[in-house]
Each structure stands twice: as structure tokens, then as C-alpha cells.
Short mmCIF file of C-alpha atoms and ligand atoms in Angstrom, two decimals:
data_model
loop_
_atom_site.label_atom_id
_atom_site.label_comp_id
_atom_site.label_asym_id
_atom_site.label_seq_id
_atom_site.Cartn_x
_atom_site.Cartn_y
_atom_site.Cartn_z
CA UNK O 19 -4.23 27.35 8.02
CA UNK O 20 -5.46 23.98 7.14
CA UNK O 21 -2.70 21.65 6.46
CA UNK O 22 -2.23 19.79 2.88
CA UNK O 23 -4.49 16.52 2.94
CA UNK O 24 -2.48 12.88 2.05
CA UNK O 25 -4.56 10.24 1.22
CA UNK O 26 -3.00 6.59 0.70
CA UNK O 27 -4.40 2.93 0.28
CA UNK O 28 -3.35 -0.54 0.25
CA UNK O 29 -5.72 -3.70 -0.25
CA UNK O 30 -5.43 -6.24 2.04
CA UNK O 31 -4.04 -9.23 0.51
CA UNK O 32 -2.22 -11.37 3.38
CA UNK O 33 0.66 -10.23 5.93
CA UNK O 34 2.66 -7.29 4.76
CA UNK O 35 6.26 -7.97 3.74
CA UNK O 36 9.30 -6.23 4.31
CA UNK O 37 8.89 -4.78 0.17
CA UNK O 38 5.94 -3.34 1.73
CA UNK O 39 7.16 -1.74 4.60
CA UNK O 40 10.22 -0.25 2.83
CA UNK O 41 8.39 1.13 -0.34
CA UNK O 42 5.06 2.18 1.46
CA UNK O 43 4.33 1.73 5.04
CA UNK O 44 7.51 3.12 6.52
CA UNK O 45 6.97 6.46 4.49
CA UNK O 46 3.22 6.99 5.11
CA UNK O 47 4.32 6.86 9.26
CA UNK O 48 6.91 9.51 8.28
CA UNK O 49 4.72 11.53 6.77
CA UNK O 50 2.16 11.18 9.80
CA UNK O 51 5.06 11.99 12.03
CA UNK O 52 6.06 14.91 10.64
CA UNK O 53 2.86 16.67 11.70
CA UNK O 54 2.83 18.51 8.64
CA UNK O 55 0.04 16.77 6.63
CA UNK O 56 -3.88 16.22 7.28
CA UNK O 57 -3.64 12.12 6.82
CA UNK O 58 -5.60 9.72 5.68
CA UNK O 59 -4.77 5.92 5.21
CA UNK O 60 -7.59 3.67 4.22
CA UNK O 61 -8.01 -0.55 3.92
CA UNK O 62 -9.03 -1.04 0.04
CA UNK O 63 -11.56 -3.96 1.09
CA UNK O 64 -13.77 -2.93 -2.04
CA UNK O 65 -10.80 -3.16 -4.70
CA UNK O 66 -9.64 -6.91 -2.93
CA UNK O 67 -13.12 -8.04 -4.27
CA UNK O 68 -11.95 -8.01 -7.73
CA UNK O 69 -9.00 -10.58 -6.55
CA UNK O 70 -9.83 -14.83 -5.65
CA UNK O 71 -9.75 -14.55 -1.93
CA UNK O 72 -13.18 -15.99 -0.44
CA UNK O 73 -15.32 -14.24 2.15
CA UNK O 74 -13.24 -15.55 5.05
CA UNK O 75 -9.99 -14.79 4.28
CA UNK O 76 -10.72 -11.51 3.46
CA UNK O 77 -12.38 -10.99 6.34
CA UNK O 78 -8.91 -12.45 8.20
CA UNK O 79 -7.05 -9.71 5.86
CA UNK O 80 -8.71 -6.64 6.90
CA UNK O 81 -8.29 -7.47 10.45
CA UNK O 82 -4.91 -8.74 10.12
CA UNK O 83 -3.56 -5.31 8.05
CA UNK O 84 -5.47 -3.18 10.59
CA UNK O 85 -3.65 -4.73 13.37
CA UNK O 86 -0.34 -4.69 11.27
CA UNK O 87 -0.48 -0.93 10.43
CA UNK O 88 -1.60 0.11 14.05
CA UNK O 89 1.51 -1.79 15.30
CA UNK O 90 3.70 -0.34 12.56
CA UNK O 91 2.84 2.99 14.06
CA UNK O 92 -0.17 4.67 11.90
CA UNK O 93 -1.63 6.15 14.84
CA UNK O 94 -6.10 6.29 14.58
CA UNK O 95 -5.60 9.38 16.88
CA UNK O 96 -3.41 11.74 14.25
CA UNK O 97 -4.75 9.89 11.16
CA UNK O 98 -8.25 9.61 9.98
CA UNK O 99 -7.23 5.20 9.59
CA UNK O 100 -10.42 3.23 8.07
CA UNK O 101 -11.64 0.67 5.93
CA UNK O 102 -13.04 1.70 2.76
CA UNK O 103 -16.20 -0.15 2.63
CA UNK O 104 -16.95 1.37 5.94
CA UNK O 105 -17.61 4.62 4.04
CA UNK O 106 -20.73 3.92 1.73
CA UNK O 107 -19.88 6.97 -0.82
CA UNK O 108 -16.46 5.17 -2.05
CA UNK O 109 -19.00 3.13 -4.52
CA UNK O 110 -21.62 6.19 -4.62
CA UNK O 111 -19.11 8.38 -5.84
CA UNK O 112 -17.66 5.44 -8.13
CA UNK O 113 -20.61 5.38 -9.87
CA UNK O 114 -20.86 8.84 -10.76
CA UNK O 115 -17.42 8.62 -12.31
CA UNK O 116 -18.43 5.37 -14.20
CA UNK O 117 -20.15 7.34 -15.73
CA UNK O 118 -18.11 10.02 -17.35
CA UNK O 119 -15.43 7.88 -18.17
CA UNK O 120 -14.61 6.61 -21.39
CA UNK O 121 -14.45 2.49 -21.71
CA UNK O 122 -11.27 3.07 -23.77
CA UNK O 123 -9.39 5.10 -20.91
CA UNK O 124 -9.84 2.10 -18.96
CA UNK O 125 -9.08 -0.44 -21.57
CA UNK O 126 -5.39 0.78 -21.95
CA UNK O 127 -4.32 0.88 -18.59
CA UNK O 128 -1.41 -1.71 -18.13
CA UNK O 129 -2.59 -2.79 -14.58
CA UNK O 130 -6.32 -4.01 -16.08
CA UNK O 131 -3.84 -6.04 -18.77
CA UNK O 132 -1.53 -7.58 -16.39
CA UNK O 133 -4.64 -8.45 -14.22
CA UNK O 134 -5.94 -9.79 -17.11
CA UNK O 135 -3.31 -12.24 -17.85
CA UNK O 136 -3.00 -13.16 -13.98
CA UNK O 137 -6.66 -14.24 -13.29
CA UNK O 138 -7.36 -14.70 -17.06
CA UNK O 139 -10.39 -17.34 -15.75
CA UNK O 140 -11.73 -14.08 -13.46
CA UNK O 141 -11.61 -11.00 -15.92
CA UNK O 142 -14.59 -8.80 -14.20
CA UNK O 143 -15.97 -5.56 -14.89
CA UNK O 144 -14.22 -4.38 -11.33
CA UNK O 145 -10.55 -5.06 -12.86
CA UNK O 146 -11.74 -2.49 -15.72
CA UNK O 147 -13.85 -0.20 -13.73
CA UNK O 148 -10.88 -0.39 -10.78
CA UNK O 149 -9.00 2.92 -11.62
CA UNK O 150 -12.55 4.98 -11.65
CA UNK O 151 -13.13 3.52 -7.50
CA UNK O 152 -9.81 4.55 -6.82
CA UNK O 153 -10.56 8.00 -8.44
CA UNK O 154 -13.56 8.27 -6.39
CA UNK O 155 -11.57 6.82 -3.35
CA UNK O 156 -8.97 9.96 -3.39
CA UNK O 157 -11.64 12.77 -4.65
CA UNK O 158 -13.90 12.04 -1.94
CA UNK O 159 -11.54 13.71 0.54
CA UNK O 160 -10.59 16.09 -1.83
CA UNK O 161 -6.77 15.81 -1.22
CA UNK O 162 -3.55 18.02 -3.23
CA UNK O 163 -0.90 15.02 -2.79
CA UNK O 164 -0.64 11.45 -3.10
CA UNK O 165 1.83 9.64 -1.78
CA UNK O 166 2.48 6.31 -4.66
CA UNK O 167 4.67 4.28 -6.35
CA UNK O 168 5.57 4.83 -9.95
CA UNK O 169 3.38 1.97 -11.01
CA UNK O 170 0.21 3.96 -9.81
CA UNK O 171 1.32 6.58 -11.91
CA UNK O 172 -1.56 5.70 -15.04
CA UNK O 173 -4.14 5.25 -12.45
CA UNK O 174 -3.68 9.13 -11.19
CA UNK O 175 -3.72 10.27 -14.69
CA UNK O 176 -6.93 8.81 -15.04
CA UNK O 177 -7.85 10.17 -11.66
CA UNK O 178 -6.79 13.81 -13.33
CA UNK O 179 -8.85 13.24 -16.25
CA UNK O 180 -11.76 12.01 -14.76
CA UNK O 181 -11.24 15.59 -12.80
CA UNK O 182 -11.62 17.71 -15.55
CA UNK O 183 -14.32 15.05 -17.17
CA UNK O 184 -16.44 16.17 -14.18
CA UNK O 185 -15.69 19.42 -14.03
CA UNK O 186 -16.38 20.52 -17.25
CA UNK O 187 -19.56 18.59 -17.36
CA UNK O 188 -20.96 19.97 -14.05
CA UNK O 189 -19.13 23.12 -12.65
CA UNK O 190 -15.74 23.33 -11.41
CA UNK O 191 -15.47 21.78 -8.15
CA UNK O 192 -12.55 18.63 -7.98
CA UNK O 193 -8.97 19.78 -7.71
CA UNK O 194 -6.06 18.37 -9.86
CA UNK O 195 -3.92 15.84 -7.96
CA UNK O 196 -0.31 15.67 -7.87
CA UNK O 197 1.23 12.28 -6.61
CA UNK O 198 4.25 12.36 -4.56
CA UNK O 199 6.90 9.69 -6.44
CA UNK O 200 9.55 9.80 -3.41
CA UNK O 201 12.34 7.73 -4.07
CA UNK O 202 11.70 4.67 -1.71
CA UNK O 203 13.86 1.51 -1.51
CA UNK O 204 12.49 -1.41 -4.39
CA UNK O 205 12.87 -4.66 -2.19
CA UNK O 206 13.51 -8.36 -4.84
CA UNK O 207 12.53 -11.71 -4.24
CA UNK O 208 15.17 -13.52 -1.99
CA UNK O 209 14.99 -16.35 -4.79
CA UNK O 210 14.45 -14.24 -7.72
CA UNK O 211 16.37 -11.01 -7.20
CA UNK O 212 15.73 -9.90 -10.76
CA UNK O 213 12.09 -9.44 -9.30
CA UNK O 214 10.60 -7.35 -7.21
CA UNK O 215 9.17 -9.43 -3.73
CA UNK O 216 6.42 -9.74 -3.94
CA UNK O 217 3.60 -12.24 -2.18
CA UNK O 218 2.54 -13.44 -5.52
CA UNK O 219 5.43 -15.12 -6.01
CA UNK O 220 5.60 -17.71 -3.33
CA UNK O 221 6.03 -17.84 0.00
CA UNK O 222 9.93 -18.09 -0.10
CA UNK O 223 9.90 -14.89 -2.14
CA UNK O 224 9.10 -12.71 0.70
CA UNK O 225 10.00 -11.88 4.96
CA UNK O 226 6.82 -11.58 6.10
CA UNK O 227 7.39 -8.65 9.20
CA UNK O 228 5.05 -11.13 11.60
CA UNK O 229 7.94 -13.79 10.88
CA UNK O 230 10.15 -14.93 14.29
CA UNK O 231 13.51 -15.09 13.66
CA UNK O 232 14.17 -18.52 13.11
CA UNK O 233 11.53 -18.33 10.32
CA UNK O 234 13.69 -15.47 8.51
CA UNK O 235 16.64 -17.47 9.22
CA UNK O 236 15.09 -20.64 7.20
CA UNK O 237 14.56 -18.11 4.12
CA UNK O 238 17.76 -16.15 4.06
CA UNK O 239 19.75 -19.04 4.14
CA UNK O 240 17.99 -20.30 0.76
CA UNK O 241 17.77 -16.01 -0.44
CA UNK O 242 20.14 -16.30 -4.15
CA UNK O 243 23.18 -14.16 -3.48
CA UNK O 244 25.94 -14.92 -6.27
CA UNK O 245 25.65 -15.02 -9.93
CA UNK O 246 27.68 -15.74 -12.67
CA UNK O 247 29.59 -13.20 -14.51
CA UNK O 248 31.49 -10.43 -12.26
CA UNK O 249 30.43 -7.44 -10.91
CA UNK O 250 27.49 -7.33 -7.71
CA UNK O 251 24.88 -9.77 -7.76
CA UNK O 252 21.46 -8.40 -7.44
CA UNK O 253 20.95 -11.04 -4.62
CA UNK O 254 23.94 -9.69 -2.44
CA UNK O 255 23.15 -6.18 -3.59
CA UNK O 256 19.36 -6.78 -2.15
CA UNK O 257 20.86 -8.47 0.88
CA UNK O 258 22.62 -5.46 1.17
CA UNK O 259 20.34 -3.05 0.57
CA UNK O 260 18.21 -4.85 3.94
CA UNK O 261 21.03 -4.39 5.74
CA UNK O 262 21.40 -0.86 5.35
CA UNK O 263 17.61 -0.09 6.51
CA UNK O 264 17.37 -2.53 9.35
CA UNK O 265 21.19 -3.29 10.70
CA UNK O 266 23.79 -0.78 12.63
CA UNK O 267 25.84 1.32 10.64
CA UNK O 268 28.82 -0.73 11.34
CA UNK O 269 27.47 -3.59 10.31
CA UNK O 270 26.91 -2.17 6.75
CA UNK O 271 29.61 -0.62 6.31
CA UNK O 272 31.85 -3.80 7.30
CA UNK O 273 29.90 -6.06 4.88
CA UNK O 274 29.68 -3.65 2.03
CA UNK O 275 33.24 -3.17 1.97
CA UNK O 276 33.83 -6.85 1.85
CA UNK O 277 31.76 -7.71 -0.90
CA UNK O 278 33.45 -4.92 -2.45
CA UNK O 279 36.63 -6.84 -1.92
CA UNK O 280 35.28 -10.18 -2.40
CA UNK O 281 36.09 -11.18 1.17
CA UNK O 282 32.75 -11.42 1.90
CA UNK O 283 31.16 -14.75 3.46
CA UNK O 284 27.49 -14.69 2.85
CA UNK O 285 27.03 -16.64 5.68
CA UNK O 286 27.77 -14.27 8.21
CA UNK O 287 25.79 -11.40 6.02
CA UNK O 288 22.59 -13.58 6.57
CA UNK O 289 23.24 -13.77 10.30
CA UNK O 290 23.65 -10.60 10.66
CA UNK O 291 20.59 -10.03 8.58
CA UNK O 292 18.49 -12.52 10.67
CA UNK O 293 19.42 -10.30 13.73
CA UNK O 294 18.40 -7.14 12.20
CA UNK O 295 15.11 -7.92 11.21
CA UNK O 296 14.36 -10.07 13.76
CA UNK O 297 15.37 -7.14 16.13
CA UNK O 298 13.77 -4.34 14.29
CA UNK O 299 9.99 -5.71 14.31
CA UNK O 300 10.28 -7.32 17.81
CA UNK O 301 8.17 -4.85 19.34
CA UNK O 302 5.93 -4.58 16.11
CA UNK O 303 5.26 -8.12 16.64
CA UNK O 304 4.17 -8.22 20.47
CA UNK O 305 1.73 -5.56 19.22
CA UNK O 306 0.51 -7.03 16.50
CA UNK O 307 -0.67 -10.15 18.43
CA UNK O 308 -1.93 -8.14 21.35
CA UNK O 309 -4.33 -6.24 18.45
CA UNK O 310 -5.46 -9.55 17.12
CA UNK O 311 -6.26 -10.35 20.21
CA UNK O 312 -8.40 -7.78 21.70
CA UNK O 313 -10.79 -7.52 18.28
CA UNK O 314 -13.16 -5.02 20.06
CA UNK O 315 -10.21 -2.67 20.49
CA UNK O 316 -9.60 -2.76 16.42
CA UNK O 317 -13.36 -2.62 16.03
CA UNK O 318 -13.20 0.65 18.03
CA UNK O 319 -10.23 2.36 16.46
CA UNK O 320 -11.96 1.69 12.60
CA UNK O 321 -14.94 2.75 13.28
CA UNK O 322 -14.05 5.98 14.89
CA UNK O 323 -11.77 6.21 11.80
CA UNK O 324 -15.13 5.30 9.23
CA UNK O 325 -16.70 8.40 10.96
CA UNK O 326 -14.27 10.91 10.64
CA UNK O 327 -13.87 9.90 6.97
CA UNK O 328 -17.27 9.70 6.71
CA UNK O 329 -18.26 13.01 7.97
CA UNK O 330 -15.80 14.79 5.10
CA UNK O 331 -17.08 11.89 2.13
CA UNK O 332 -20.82 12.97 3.21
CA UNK O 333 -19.94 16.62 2.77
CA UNK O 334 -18.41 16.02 -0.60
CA UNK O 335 -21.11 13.93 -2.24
CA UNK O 336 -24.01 16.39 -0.66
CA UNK O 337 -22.25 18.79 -3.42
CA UNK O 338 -21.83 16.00 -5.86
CA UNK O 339 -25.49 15.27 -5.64
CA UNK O 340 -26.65 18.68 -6.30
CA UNK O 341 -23.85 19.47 -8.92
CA UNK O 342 -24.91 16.28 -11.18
CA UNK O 343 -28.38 16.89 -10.66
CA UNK O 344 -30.03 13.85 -8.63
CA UNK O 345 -31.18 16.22 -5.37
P1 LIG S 406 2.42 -7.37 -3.38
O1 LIG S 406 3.12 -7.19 -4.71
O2 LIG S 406 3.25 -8.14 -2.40
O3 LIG S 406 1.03 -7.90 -3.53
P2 LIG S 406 1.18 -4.77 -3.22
O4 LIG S 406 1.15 -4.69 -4.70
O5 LIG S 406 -0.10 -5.02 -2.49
O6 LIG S 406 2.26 -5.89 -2.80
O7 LIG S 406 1.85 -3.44 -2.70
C1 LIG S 406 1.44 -2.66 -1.61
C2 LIG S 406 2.41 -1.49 -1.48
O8 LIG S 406 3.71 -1.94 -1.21
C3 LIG S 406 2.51 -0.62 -2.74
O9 LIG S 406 2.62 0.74 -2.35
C4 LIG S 406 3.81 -1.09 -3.39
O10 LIG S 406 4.42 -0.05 -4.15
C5 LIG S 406 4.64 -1.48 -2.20
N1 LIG S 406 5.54 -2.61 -2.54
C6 LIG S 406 5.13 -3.88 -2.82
N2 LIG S 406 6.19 -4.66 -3.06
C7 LIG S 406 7.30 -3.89 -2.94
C8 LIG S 406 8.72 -4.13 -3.06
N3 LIG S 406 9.19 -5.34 -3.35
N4 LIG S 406 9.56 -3.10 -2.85
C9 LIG S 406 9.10 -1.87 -2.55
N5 LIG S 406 7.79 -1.57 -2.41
C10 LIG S 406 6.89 -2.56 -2.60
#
């Protein structure tokens, strides 16, 4: 029997962070390694357009996540692994959507009015029109689960109307979606712990998981630990929290029960911390530079991975074509 498809996506904006890893990355290599699930992790190249970066540092971005995903273990061999603009029927398929979907659908979704506000000189039709590509992104492969965070959560609704927009209009042929919320750590800012981290908030905000030790060791010595008022900071609590995925056992368990005590010398916690992390991605790192430096090796692995997906898009719009009429 076929196994269940997962489909996932993340745009490449800049080095991936340890908020990153934790709440996405980690789980999608999980998944992958459990050998239960048909895969499929994609590069969102078309929905970075909407953002400022200019031609060349995107083009630095996709290469950079490639490498960084590769190295975090997303294996091109297990997992169909490409680069959405690779695949021409992510915008054919888009287009079709566009247009079944109603403008006011799209004008209440809370990401298009956050965006809104954040690039307020750059509102274009792609921050509006964004949810409908990333409907066509997931349909194309014709997937049962999604792997997100709750803050996609609007965006698959959509994705589920748009469904039964189509399907109702043409002939029953997409499937309902359901997304798979697993509870996944929420990493803060080291300087703003009421706040998720997040690479829009600076460069001290974030651990990059490129960044040497002596890097992460600048940060978490400046990373906001105590408050005022009693009871656990968020800043030692997030500190923590890092400890517990990346550090031994021991380590956590002697720190949390100091802070619980309030014996606890921050100091020592961001040592240890530096350690950990610097530890855990060692290897990631030497593998991550030897990708970025063989670029016809990354070539290779996406565009074996644009054909696979390719050959399953192409079969899906072929149906799509006939359904809507235009072959
Ligand atoms: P950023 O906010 O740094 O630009 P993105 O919005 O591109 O990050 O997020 C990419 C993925 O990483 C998403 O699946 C998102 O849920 C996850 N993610 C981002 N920041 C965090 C965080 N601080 N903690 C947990 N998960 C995060």
C-alpha cells in the first residue's frame, strides 16, 4: 500500500536558526526517518519574491538552505527535496485557483495584514494572492497531511476551501487536507524573550546553526535571563528550554533544579549552553561548507528532486487541464 504523502515548505530567507530547527526542521527529518510517510520538502523560492531580498541574495538563499537542510539530514534519496520554481505547475496551478477564489477570503487572512504593516512601502498582489500558491503548492502532490505550525493554520483553511471551490465547480477530484499541529518547542529572542526568535528581529535575536562557538558564546552572554518580579524568567526559562534539546541529561537536570532553588549562576548555564550547541551542529557544520562548496553536487541532488516532483505535478495538472476545460 502506498504510504500517506507529507508535503512541507519553508522560503529561504537567510541561515536557519535554532527556532527553526526546533519548531520545523528537526520534525520534518523525524518524520523522513520514520519511513512511514511518502515525503516531500520543497524551497518556497516563488513565495520569497513577495519579500525585499534582490536577485542575488536570493539566489545565495536557495543555495545556502539547500545545503543547510541536506546537512541537517533531509536525505534527496528518501525525500522527493526541490525548489519550487523548479516545478513550472506551482504558478500553473496557482492560477487556476486565482481564479476560484474569492478576493475577500484573501483579504482577511492575518498573515496578508501583518505583511502589510511590515513592508507597508511593498504591498503586492503576491502578499494577497500568497495563500492561493501555497494551495496550489500542497494540491499539486495531492497529499492527506501537513506537517505546520499553528500560525499556518488560516492558510490551510483556505487551502480546504479552495478544495471544495474546485471541486464543486469541476468534478470531484482534490482531497481535504488535514495539517498535523504537533506540539514542537517555540524558541524566543535571546534579547526579547517575550518574542518568539526570529531573524526579523536582529541579528542578536537569533543562534544561527552555521555559528562557531565563540560566535554563540558572544550572544548568550548578552541573551536577557532575569526579570523583575518573582517567579521564572522567560529568558532563563528559554535558556532552559535549549538546554534540554541540545545538552546531556545531567546537565539539565542540575541547572533546572538550581534555578528552581535560586542557586543558579547564569554564567555557568551559558557555558554550558555554548558547549551544547556548539557540539550538537559540529558535524552539521563541516557539511554544510563541504555542500557550498561543491555547487554541482547541490545542482545534482535538486534537480533530480525537480523531476521526481515534477513527474507527479505533470500528472496532476494533465487532469486539471481537462477537468477545467483548457485541453
Ligand atoms: P523567521 O521568523 O525567522 O523568518 P520563518 O517564519 O521563516 O522564520 O519560519 C520557518 C519555520 O520555522 C516555520 O515552520 C516556523 O514555524 C518555524 N519557526 C520560526 N521561528 C521559530 C521559533 N522561534 N520557534 C519555533 N519554531 C519557529
Amino acid at each position: 500500500m502506498a504510504k500517506p504523502v507529507i508535503f512541507s515548505g519553508i522560503q529561504p530567507t537567510g541561515n536557519l536558526h535554532i527556532g527553526n530547527y526546533l519548531g520545523a526542521v528537526k520534525n520534518w527529518v523525524e518524520l523522513q526517518n520514520s519511513g512511514q510517510y511518502d515525503c516531500y520538502f520543497f524551497i518556497a523560492d516563488y513565495h520569497s519574491l513577495t519579500g525585499q531580498d534582490s536577485a542575488d541574495e536570493r539566489r545565495t538563499k536557495i543555495q545556502t538552505l539547500a545545503a543547510e537542510l541536506v546537512a541537517l539530514g533531509i536525505d534527496p534519496e528518501s525525500t522527493t527535496f526541490f525548489v519550487q520554481s523548479h516545478v513550472a505547475e506551482h504558478t500553473e496551478l496557482a492560477w487556476i485557483f486565482n481564479s476560484i477564489t474569492p478576493i475577500a477570503e484573501l483579504q482577511r487572512m492575518t498573515q496578508f495584514k501583518d505583511k502589510s504593516v511590515q513592508q507597508e512601502k511593498n504591498i503586492n498582489a503576491g502578499l494577497l494572492t500568497y495563500p492561493i500558491l501555497q494551495a496550489a503548492d500542497v494540491l499539486l502532490y495531492r497529499p492527506a497531511l501537513i506537517p505546520v505550525g499553528k500560525d499556518q493554520e488560516q492558510h490551510l483553511e483556505l487551502t480546504n476551501d479552495i478544495v471544495r471551490l474546485f471541486n464543486k465547480r469541476y468534478g470531484e477530484y482534490f482531497q481535504m487536507i488535514k495539517p498535523i499541529f504537533t506540539e514542537l518547542p517555540r524558541v524566543m529572542s535571546l534579547l526579547e524573550p517575550s518574542k518568539k526568535m526570529s531573524k526579523s528581529l536582529g541579528a542578536g535575536h537569533v543562534i544561527e546553526l552555521c555559528e562557531e562557538p565563540t560566535q554563540i558564546e558572544t550572544k548568550l552572554k548578552k541573551a536577557v535571563t532575569a526579570t523583575e518580579g518573582g517567579g521564572q524568567a522567560p529568558g532563563a526559562a528559554n535558556l532552559l528550554l535549549l538546554l534540554k534539546q541540545f545538552g546531556s541529561a545531567e546537565a539539565y537536570n542540575t541547572f533546572a533544579k538550581s534555578e528552581k532553588d535560586g542557586t543558579i549562576r547564569y554564567g555557568d548555564l551559558k557555558q554550558e549552553l555554548t558547549r551544547s550547541i556548539g557540539d550538537y551542529f559540529r558535524d552539521f557544520r563541516a557539511r554544510r561548507a563541504e555542500l557550498l562548496a561543491n555547487p554541482k553536487q547541490l545542482h545534482g541532488i535538486l534537480e533530480t528532486g525537480a523531476r521526481k516532483a515534477q513527474k507527479v505535478a505533470a500528472a496532476t495538472m494533465q487532469t486539471v487541464r481537462q477537468l477545467v476545460g483548457i485541453r
